């Protein structure tokens, strides 16, 4: 009887072990399938992102080529008389104001560097946000800035700024700006007025700017690239008098 009882006990134990091994194998198979599915999804997302980047680059290249072609047409027209030449000058001036041409001139360059203690337990409160960048742009505009760029992305009347991905980066003109890396802001205008605005008490410490090491320098020659996007106007219309 003892022998039979021992054999039954061993059989039950073996059965339980077999069940546990089978169950564990099924779990591992599900995890493997899940990982494979996630890898596939990640691969698909990566491919789609690369395709979108290529499409964006192609559109920007096409836009630049069209602008160059239009410039050639305008230059050929201006050879016909002073009136055409004046119209061409007005068009060039308008493009410059809209941000469609590279510009240069005197102004200031601001360097926003993350402070060493930026990544503390209260990181969400300390990271720079789109509101902080918009505040600086507004201060520079109020001081008479004629052209502004954030990380060489031209600021125009249609520039939007938005924090994203849990404050990991800021969208500026559909370009990512990381608040955990150096941010450079260029502004062309009267150097004295711009620097006075930056030196005003509280300007460079407002909001989360106070958690960063911010310096600036005045320069006699600053280059700001053109706005490489296309203006979208679907709803505004000129008023016919």
mmCIF file with all atom_site columns, C-alpha atoms in Angstrom, residues 30-190:
data_model
loop_
_atom_site.group_PDB
_atom_site.id
_atom_site.type_symbol
_atom_site.label_atom_id
_atom_site.label_alt_id
_atom_site.label_comp_id
_atom_site.label_asym_id
_atom_site.label_entity_id
_atom_site.label_seq_id
_atom_site.pdbx_PDB_ins_code
_atom_site.Cartn_x
_atom_site.Cartn_y
_atom_site.Cartn_z
_atom_site.occupancy
_atom_site.B_iso_or_equiv
_atom_site.pdbx_formal_charge
_atom_site.auth_seq_id
_atom_site.auth_comp_id
_atom_site.auth_asym_id
_atom_site.auth_atom_id
_atom_site.pdbx_PDB_model_num
ATOM 1   C CA . UNK A 1 30  ? 2.264  34.677  -26.076 1.00 0.00 ? 30  UNK A CA 1
ATOM 2   C CA . UNK A 1 31  ? 5.026  37.033  -24.899 1.00 0.00 ? 31  UNK A CA 1
ATOM 3   C CA . UNK A 1 32  ? 7.123  36.111  -27.895 1.00 0.00 ? 32  UNK A CA 1
ATOM 4   C CA . UNK A 1 33  ? 4.235  36.799  -30.259 1.00 0.00 ? 33  UNK A CA 1
ATOM 5   C CA . UNK A 1 34  ? 3.544  40.068  -28.457 1.00 0.00 ? 34  UNK A CA 1
ATOM 6   C CA . UNK A 1 35  ? 7.176  41.128  -28.733 1.00 0.00 ? 35  UNK A CA 1
ATOM 7   C CA . UNK A 1 36  ? 7.238  40.177  -32.396 1.00 0.00 ? 36  UNK A CA 1
ATOM 8   C CA . UNK A 1 37  ? 4.054  42.176  -32.949 1.00 0.00 ? 37  UNK A CA 1
ATOM 9   C CA . UNK A 1 38  ? 5.523  45.176  -31.115 1.00 0.00 ? 38  UNK A CA 1
ATOM 10  C CA . UNK A 1 39  ? 8.735  44.913  -33.138 1.00 0.00 ? 39  UNK A CA 1
ATOM 11  C CA . UNK A 1 40  ? 6.672  44.814  -36.307 1.00 0.00 ? 40  UNK A CA 1
ATOM 12  C CA . UNK A 1 41  ? 4.626  47.848  -35.254 1.00 0.00 ? 41  UNK A CA 1
ATOM 13  C CA . UNK A 1 42  ? 7.758  49.764  -34.292 1.00 0.00 ? 42  UNK A CA 1
ATOM 14  C CA . UNK A 1 43  ? 9.319  48.888  -37.631 1.00 0.00 ? 43  UNK A CA 1
ATOM 15  C CA . UNK A 1 44  ? 6.236  50.049  -39.482 1.00 0.00 ? 44  UNK A CA 1
ATOM 16  C CA . UNK A 1 45  ? 6.166  53.325  -37.528 1.00 0.00 ? 45  UNK A CA 1
ATOM 17  C CA . UNK A 1 46  ? 9.859  53.899  -38.272 1.00 0.00 ? 46  UNK A CA 1
ATOM 18  C CA . UNK A 1 47  ? 9.308  53.261  -41.974 1.00 0.00 ? 47  UNK A CA 1
ATOM 19  C CA . UNK A 1 48  ? 6.311  55.614  -42.072 1.00 0.00 ? 48  UNK A CA 1
ATOM 20  C CA . UNK A 1 49  ? 8.267  58.334  -40.262 1.00 0.00 ? 49  UNK A CA 1
ATOM 21  C CA . UNK A 1 50  ? 11.106 58.047  -42.738 1.00 0.00 ? 50  UNK A CA 1
ATOM 22  C CA . UNK A 1 51  ? 8.628  58.256  -45.609 1.00 0.00 ? 51  UNK A CA 1
ATOM 23  C CA . UNK A 1 52  ? 7.041  61.374  -44.112 1.00 0.00 ? 52  UNK A CA 1
ATOM 24  C CA . UNK A 1 53  ? 10.452 62.970  -43.603 1.00 0.00 ? 53  UNK A CA 1
ATOM 25  C CA . UNK A 1 54  ? 11.348 62.276  -47.227 1.00 0.00 ? 54  UNK A CA 1
ATOM 26  C CA . UNK A 1 55  ? 8.015  63.671  -48.441 1.00 0.00 ? 55  UNK A CA 1
ATOM 27  C CA . UNK A 1 56  ? 8.557  66.787  -46.319 1.00 0.00 ? 56  UNK A CA 1
ATOM 28  C CA . UNK A 1 57  ? 12.074 67.274  -47.703 1.00 0.00 ? 57  UNK A CA 1
ATOM 29  C CA . UNK A 1 58  ? 10.785 66.831  -51.271 1.00 0.00 ? 58  UNK A CA 1
ATOM 30  C CA . UNK A 1 59  ? 8.043  69.415  -50.714 1.00 0.00 ? 59  UNK A CA 1
ATOM 31  C CA . UNK A 1 60  ? 10.498 71.920  -49.243 1.00 0.00 ? 60  UNK A CA 1
ATOM 32  C CA . UNK A 1 61  ? 12.852 71.374  -52.184 1.00 0.00 ? 61  UNK A CA 1
ATOM 33  C CA . UNK A 1 62  ? 9.994  71.818  -54.656 1.00 0.00 ? 62  UNK A CA 1
ATOM 34  C CA . UNK A 1 63  ? 8.905  74.995  -52.883 1.00 0.00 ? 63  UNK A CA 1
ATOM 35  C CA . UNK A 1 64  ? 12.440 76.421  -53.062 1.00 0.00 ? 64  UNK A CA 1
ATOM 36  C CA . UNK A 1 65  ? 12.696 75.595  -56.756 1.00 0.00 ? 65  UNK A CA 1
ATOM 37  C CA . UNK A 1 66  ? 9.357  77.270  -57.486 1.00 0.00 ? 66  UNK A CA 1
ATOM 38  C CA . UNK A 1 67  ? 10.413 80.373  -55.549 1.00 0.00 ? 67  UNK A CA 1
ATOM 39  C CA . UNK A 1 68  ? 13.670 80.543  -57.535 1.00 0.00 ? 68  UNK A CA 1
ATOM 40  C CA . UNK A 1 69  ? 11.784 80.145  -60.807 1.00 0.00 ? 69  UNK A CA 1
ATOM 41  C CA . UNK A 1 70  ? 9.366  82.894  -59.820 1.00 0.00 ? 70  UNK A CA 1
ATOM 42  C CA . UNK A 1 71  ? 12.308 85.137  -58.970 1.00 0.00 ? 71  UNK A CA 1
ATOM 43  C CA . UNK A 1 72  ? 13.748 84.597  -62.453 1.00 0.00 ? 72  UNK A CA 1
ATOM 44  C CA . UNK A 1 73  ? 10.403 85.495  -64.050 1.00 0.00 ? 73  UNK A CA 1
ATOM 45  C CA . UNK A 1 74  ? 10.198 88.680  -61.995 1.00 0.00 ? 74  UNK A CA 1
ATOM 46  C CA . UNK A 1 75  ? 13.753 89.697  -62.872 1.00 0.00 ? 75  UNK A CA 1
ATOM 47  C CA . UNK A 1 76  ? 13.022 89.248  -66.566 1.00 0.00 ? 76  UNK A CA 1
ATOM 48  C CA . UNK A 1 77  ? 9.944  91.459  -66.240 1.00 0.00 ? 77  UNK A CA 1
ATOM 49  C CA . UNK A 1 78  ? 11.816 94.255  -64.432 1.00 0.00 ? 78  UNK A CA 1
ATOM 50  C CA . UNK A 1 79  ? 14.024 94.826  -67.471 1.00 0.00 ? 79  UNK A CA 1
ATOM 51  C CA . UNK A 1 80  ? 11.017 96.423  -69.216 1.00 0.00 ? 80  UNK A CA 1
ATOM 52  C CA . UNK A 1 81  ? 10.859 99.597  -67.152 1.00 0.00 ? 81  UNK A CA 1
ATOM 53  C CA . UNK A 1 82  ? 11.111 101.494 -63.860 1.00 0.00 ? 82  UNK A CA 1
ATOM 54  C CA . UNK A 1 83  ? 7.524  100.653 -62.834 1.00 0.00 ? 83  UNK A CA 1
ATOM 55  C CA . UNK A 1 84  ? 8.176  96.924  -63.097 1.00 0.00 ? 84  UNK A CA 1
ATOM 56  C CA . UNK A 1 85  ? 11.410 97.347  -61.168 1.00 0.00 ? 85  UNK A CA 1
ATOM 57  C CA . UNK A 1 86  ? 9.581  99.157  -58.365 1.00 0.00 ? 86  UNK A CA 1
ATOM 58  C CA . UNK A 1 87  ? 6.996  96.374  -58.215 1.00 0.00 ? 87  UNK A CA 1
ATOM 59  C CA . UNK A 1 88  ? 9.825  93.852  -57.977 1.00 0.00 ? 88  UNK A CA 1
ATOM 60  C CA . UNK A 1 89  ? 11.355 95.790  -55.066 1.00 0.00 ? 89  UNK A CA 1
ATOM 61  C CA . UNK A 1 90  ? 8.006  95.802  -53.275 1.00 0.00 ? 90  UNK A CA 1
ATOM 62  C CA . UNK A 1 91  ? 7.659  92.057  -53.785 1.00 0.00 ? 91  UNK A CA 1
ATOM 63  C CA . UNK A 1 92  ? 11.162 91.464  -52.407 1.00 0.00 ? 92  UNK A CA 1
ATOM 64  C CA . UNK A 1 93  ? 10.378 93.610  -49.375 1.00 0.00 ? 93  UNK A CA 1
ATOM 65  C CA . UNK A 1 94  ? 7.132  91.746  -48.748 1.00 0.00 ? 94  UNK A CA 1
ATOM 66  C CA . UNK A 1 95  ? 8.897  88.400  -48.988 1.00 0.00 ? 95  UNK A CA 1
ATOM 67  C CA . UNK A 1 96  ? 11.482 89.562  -46.491 1.00 0.00 ? 96  UNK A CA 1
ATOM 68  C CA . UNK A 1 97  ? 8.771  90.552  -43.999 1.00 0.00 ? 97  UNK A CA 1
ATOM 69  C CA . UNK A 1 98  ? 6.969  87.244  -44.517 1.00 0.00 ? 98  UNK A CA 1
ATOM 70  C CA . UNK A 1 99  ? 10.193 85.361  -43.904 1.00 0.00 ? 99  UNK A CA 1
ATOM 71  C CA . UNK A 1 100 ? 10.578 83.902  -47.386 1.00 0.00 ? 100 UNK A CA 1
ATOM 72  C CA . UNK A 1 101 ? 14.155 85.157  -47.810 1.00 0.00 ? 101 UNK A CA 1
ATOM 73  C CA . UNK A 1 102 ? 17.377 84.675  -45.864 1.00 0.00 ? 102 UNK A CA 1
ATOM 74  C CA . UNK A 1 103 ? 18.245 87.850  -43.976 1.00 0.00 ? 103 UNK A CA 1
ATOM 75  C CA . UNK A 1 104 ? 21.162 89.278  -42.060 1.00 0.00 ? 104 UNK A CA 1
ATOM 76  C CA . UNK A 1 105 ? 21.831 92.244  -39.839 1.00 0.00 ? 105 UNK A CA 1
ATOM 77  C CA . UNK A 1 106 ? 22.850 93.343  -36.322 1.00 0.00 ? 106 UNK A CA 1
ATOM 78  C CA . UNK A 1 107 ? 21.132 92.020  -33.225 1.00 0.00 ? 107 UNK A CA 1
ATOM 79  C CA . UNK A 1 108 ? 21.495 89.572  -30.356 1.00 0.00 ? 108 UNK A CA 1
ATOM 80  C CA . UNK A 1 109 ? 22.003 85.820  -29.975 1.00 0.00 ? 109 UNK A CA 1
ATOM 81  C CA . UNK A 1 110 ? 20.546 84.170  -26.862 1.00 0.00 ? 110 UNK A CA 1
ATOM 82  C CA . UNK A 1 111 ? 21.884 80.861  -25.523 1.00 0.00 ? 111 UNK A CA 1
ATOM 83  C CA . UNK A 1 112 ? 19.580 78.871  -23.231 1.00 0.00 ? 112 UNK A CA 1
ATOM 84  C CA . UNK A 1 113 ? 21.531 76.078  -21.532 1.00 0.00 ? 113 UNK A CA 1
ATOM 85  C CA . UNK A 1 114 ? 20.094 73.498  -19.091 1.00 0.00 ? 114 UNK A CA 1
ATOM 86  C CA . UNK A 1 115 ? 21.452 74.090  -15.592 1.00 0.00 ? 115 UNK A CA 1
ATOM 87  C CA . UNK A 1 116 ? 23.366 71.221  -13.908 1.00 0.00 ? 116 UNK A CA 1
ATOM 88  C CA . UNK A 1 117 ? 20.557 70.674  -11.362 1.00 0.00 ? 117 UNK A CA 1
ATOM 89  C CA . UNK A 1 118 ? 17.799 70.750  -13.998 1.00 0.00 ? 118 UNK A CA 1
ATOM 90  C CA . UNK A 1 119 ? 17.049 67.033  -13.801 1.00 0.00 ? 119 UNK A CA 1
ATOM 91  C CA . UNK A 1 120 ? 15.958 66.852  -10.197 1.00 0.00 ? 120 UNK A CA 1
ATOM 92  C CA . UNK A 1 121 ? 12.855 65.206  -8.729  1.00 0.00 ? 121 UNK A CA 1
ATOM 93  C CA . UNK A 1 122 ? 10.776 68.230  -9.781  1.00 0.00 ? 122 UNK A CA 1
ATOM 94  C CA . UNK A 1 123 ? 11.779 67.970  -13.445 1.00 0.00 ? 123 UNK A CA 1
ATOM 95  C CA . UNK A 1 124 ? 8.299  68.677  -14.849 1.00 0.00 ? 124 UNK A CA 1
ATOM 96  C CA . UNK A 1 125 ? 8.159  72.054  -13.173 1.00 0.00 ? 125 UNK A CA 1
ATOM 97  C CA . UNK A 1 126 ? 11.659 72.996  -14.247 1.00 0.00 ? 126 UNK A CA 1
ATOM 98  C CA . UNK A 1 127 ? 11.683 72.067  -17.931 1.00 0.00 ? 127 UNK A CA 1
ATOM 99  C CA . UNK A 1 128 ? 11.257 74.859  -20.441 1.00 0.00 ? 128 UNK A CA 1
ATOM 100 C CA . UNK A 1 129 ? 7.838  75.011  -22.122 1.00 0.00 ? 129 UNK A CA 1
ATOM 101 C CA . UNK A 1 130 ? 6.368  76.566  -25.256 1.00 0.00 ? 130 UNK A CA 1
ATOM 102 C CA . UNK A 1 131 ? 5.002  79.373  -23.070 1.00 0.00 ? 131 UNK A CA 1
ATOM 103 C CA . UNK A 1 132 ? 8.542  80.344  -22.028 1.00 0.00 ? 132 UNK A CA 1
ATOM 104 C CA . UNK A 1 133 ? 9.722  80.490  -25.648 1.00 0.00 ? 133 UNK A CA 1
ATOM 105 C CA . UNK A 1 134 ? 6.641  82.446  -26.731 1.00 0.00 ? 134 UNK A CA 1
ATOM 106 C CA . UNK A 1 135 ? 7.284  84.894  -23.873 1.00 0.00 ? 135 UNK A CA 1
ATOM 107 C CA . UNK A 1 136 ? 10.865 85.526  -25.048 1.00 0.00 ? 136 UNK A CA 1
ATOM 108 C CA . UNK A 1 137 ? 9.768  85.967  -28.667 1.00 0.00 ? 137 UNK A CA 1
ATOM 109 C CA . UNK A 1 138 ? 7.140  88.473  -27.546 1.00 0.00 ? 138 UNK A CA 1
ATOM 110 C CA . UNK A 1 139 ? 9.706  90.445  -25.522 1.00 0.00 ? 139 UNK A CA 1
ATOM 111 C CA . UNK A 1 140 ? 12.054 90.587  -28.511 1.00 0.00 ? 140 UNK A CA 1
ATOM 112 C CA . UNK A 1 141 ? 9.245  91.669  -30.835 1.00 0.00 ? 141 UNK A CA 1
ATOM 113 C CA . UNK A 1 142 ? 8.201  94.372  -28.373 1.00 0.00 ? 142 UNK A CA 1
ATOM 114 C CA . UNK A 1 143 ? 11.817 95.605  -28.365 1.00 0.00 ? 143 UNK A CA 1
ATOM 115 C CA . UNK A 1 144 ? 11.709 95.971  -32.149 1.00 0.00 ? 144 UNK A CA 1
ATOM 116 C CA . UNK A 1 145 ? 13.103 92.695  -33.471 1.00 0.00 ? 145 UNK A CA 1
ATOM 117 C CA . UNK A 1 146 ? 12.674 92.504  -37.257 1.00 0.00 ? 146 UNK A CA 1
ATOM 118 C CA . UNK A 1 147 ? 13.488 88.809  -37.635 1.00 0.00 ? 147 UNK A CA 1
ATOM 119 C CA . UNK A 1 148 ? 13.677 85.987  -35.072 1.00 0.00 ? 148 UNK A CA 1
ATOM 120 C CA . UNK A 1 149 ? 14.691 82.336  -35.274 1.00 0.00 ? 149 UNK A CA 1
ATOM 121 C CA . UNK A 1 150 ? 14.674 79.526  -32.710 1.00 0.00 ? 150 UNK A CA 1
ATOM 122 C CA . UNK A 1 151 ? 17.369 76.949  -33.499 1.00 0.00 ? 151 UNK A CA 1
ATOM 123 C CA . UNK A 1 152 ? 17.452 78.479  -37.008 1.00 0.00 ? 152 UNK A CA 1
ATOM 124 C CA . UNK A 1 153 ? 13.697 77.945  -37.465 1.00 0.00 ? 153 UNK A CA 1
ATOM 125 C CA . UNK A 1 154 ? 12.281 81.288  -38.647 1.00 0.00 ? 154 UNK A CA 1
ATOM 126 C CA . UNK A 1 155 ? 9.457  82.746  -36.570 1.00 0.00 ? 155 UNK A CA 1
ATOM 127 C CA . UNK A 1 156 ? 6.586  84.140  -38.662 1.00 0.00 ? 156 UNK A CA 1
ATOM 128 C CA . UNK A 1 157 ? 2.980  85.199  -38.167 1.00 0.00 ? 157 UNK A CA 1
ATOM 129 C CA . UNK A 1 158 ? 1.912  81.567  -38.632 1.00 0.00 ? 158 UNK A CA 1
ATOM 130 C CA . UNK A 1 159 ? 4.483  80.004  -36.314 1.00 0.00 ? 159 UNK A CA 1
ATOM 131 C CA . UNK A 1 160 ? 2.913  77.815  -33.653 1.00 0.00 ? 160 UNK A CA 1
ATOM 132 C CA . UNK A 1 161 ? 4.524  76.427  -30.508 1.00 0.00 ? 161 UNK A CA 1
ATOM 133 C CA . UNK A 1 162 ? 3.281  73.444  -28.561 1.00 0.00 ? 162 UNK A CA 1
ATOM 134 C CA . UNK A 1 163 ? 4.722  71.209  -25.841 1.00 0.00 ? 163 UNK A CA 1
ATOM 135 C CA . UNK A 1 164 ? 4.496  67.499  -26.632 1.00 0.00 ? 164 UNK A CA 1
ATOM 136 C CA . UNK A 1 165 ? 5.384  63.970  -25.543 1.00 0.00 ? 165 UNK A CA 1
ATOM 137 C CA . UNK A 1 166 ? 5.180  64.647  -21.816 1.00 0.00 ? 166 UNK A CA 1
ATOM 138 C CA . UNK A 1 167 ? 7.228  67.848  -22.012 1.00 0.00 ? 167 UNK A CA 1
ATOM 139 C CA . UNK A 1 168 ? 10.049 65.960  -23.780 1.00 0.00 ? 168 UNK A CA 1
ATOM 140 C CA . UNK A 1 169 ? 10.165 68.469  -26.631 1.00 0.00 ? 169 UNK A CA 1
ATOM 141 C CA . UNK A 1 170 ? 8.520  71.591  -28.061 1.00 0.00 ? 170 UNK A CA 1
ATOM 142 C CA . UNK A 1 171 ? 7.153  71.879  -31.591 1.00 0.00 ? 171 UNK A CA 1
ATOM 143 C CA . UNK A 1 172 ? 8.269  75.057  -33.370 1.00 0.00 ? 172 UNK A CA 1
ATOM 144 C CA . UNK A 1 173 ? 7.242  75.282  -37.032 1.00 0.00 ? 173 UNK A CA 1
ATOM 145 C CA . UNK A 1 174 ? 6.786  71.492  -36.974 1.00 0.00 ? 174 UNK A CA 1
ATOM 146 C CA . UNK A 1 175 ? 10.384 71.151  -35.819 1.00 0.00 ? 175 UNK A CA 1
ATOM 147 C CA . UNK A 1 176 ? 11.351 69.536  -32.510 1.00 0.00 ? 176 UNK A CA 1
ATOM 148 C CA . UNK A 1 177 ? 13.140 71.688  -29.921 1.00 0.00 ? 177 UNK A CA 1
ATOM 149 C CA . UNK A 1 178 ? 14.421 69.798  -26.888 1.00 0.00 ? 178 UNK A CA 1
ATOM 150 C CA . UNK A 1 179 ? 14.188 71.653  -23.533 1.00 0.00 ? 179 UNK A CA 1
ATOM 151 C CA . UNK A 1 180 ? 16.961 69.393  -22.210 1.00 0.00 ? 180 UNK A CA 1
ATOM 152 C CA . UNK A 1 181 ? 19.487 70.673  -24.765 1.00 0.00 ? 181 UNK A CA 1
ATOM 153 C CA . UNK A 1 182 ? 20.885 74.078  -25.669 1.00 0.00 ? 182 UNK A CA 1
ATOM 154 C CA . UNK A 1 183 ? 18.402 76.349  -27.432 1.00 0.00 ? 183 UNK A CA 1
ATOM 155 C CA . UNK A 1 184 ? 19.654 79.258  -29.526 1.00 0.00 ? 184 UNK A CA 1
ATOM 156 C CA . UNK A 1 185 ? 17.479 82.263  -30.326 1.00 0.00 ? 185 UNK A CA 1
ATOM 157 C CA . UNK A 1 186 ? 18.633 84.820  -32.897 1.00 0.00 ? 186 UNK A CA 1
ATOM 158 C CA . UNK A 1 187 ? 17.043 88.235  -33.248 1.00 0.00 ? 187 UNK A CA 1
ATOM 159 C CA . UNK A 1 188 ? 17.893 90.946  -35.784 1.00 0.00 ? 188 UNK A CA 1
ATOM 160 C CA . UNK A 1 189 ? 17.197 94.528  -34.800 1.00 0.00 ? 189 UNK A CA 1
ATOM 161 C CA . UNK A 1 190 ? 18.602 97.451  -32.841 1.00 0.00 ? 190 UNK A CA 1
#
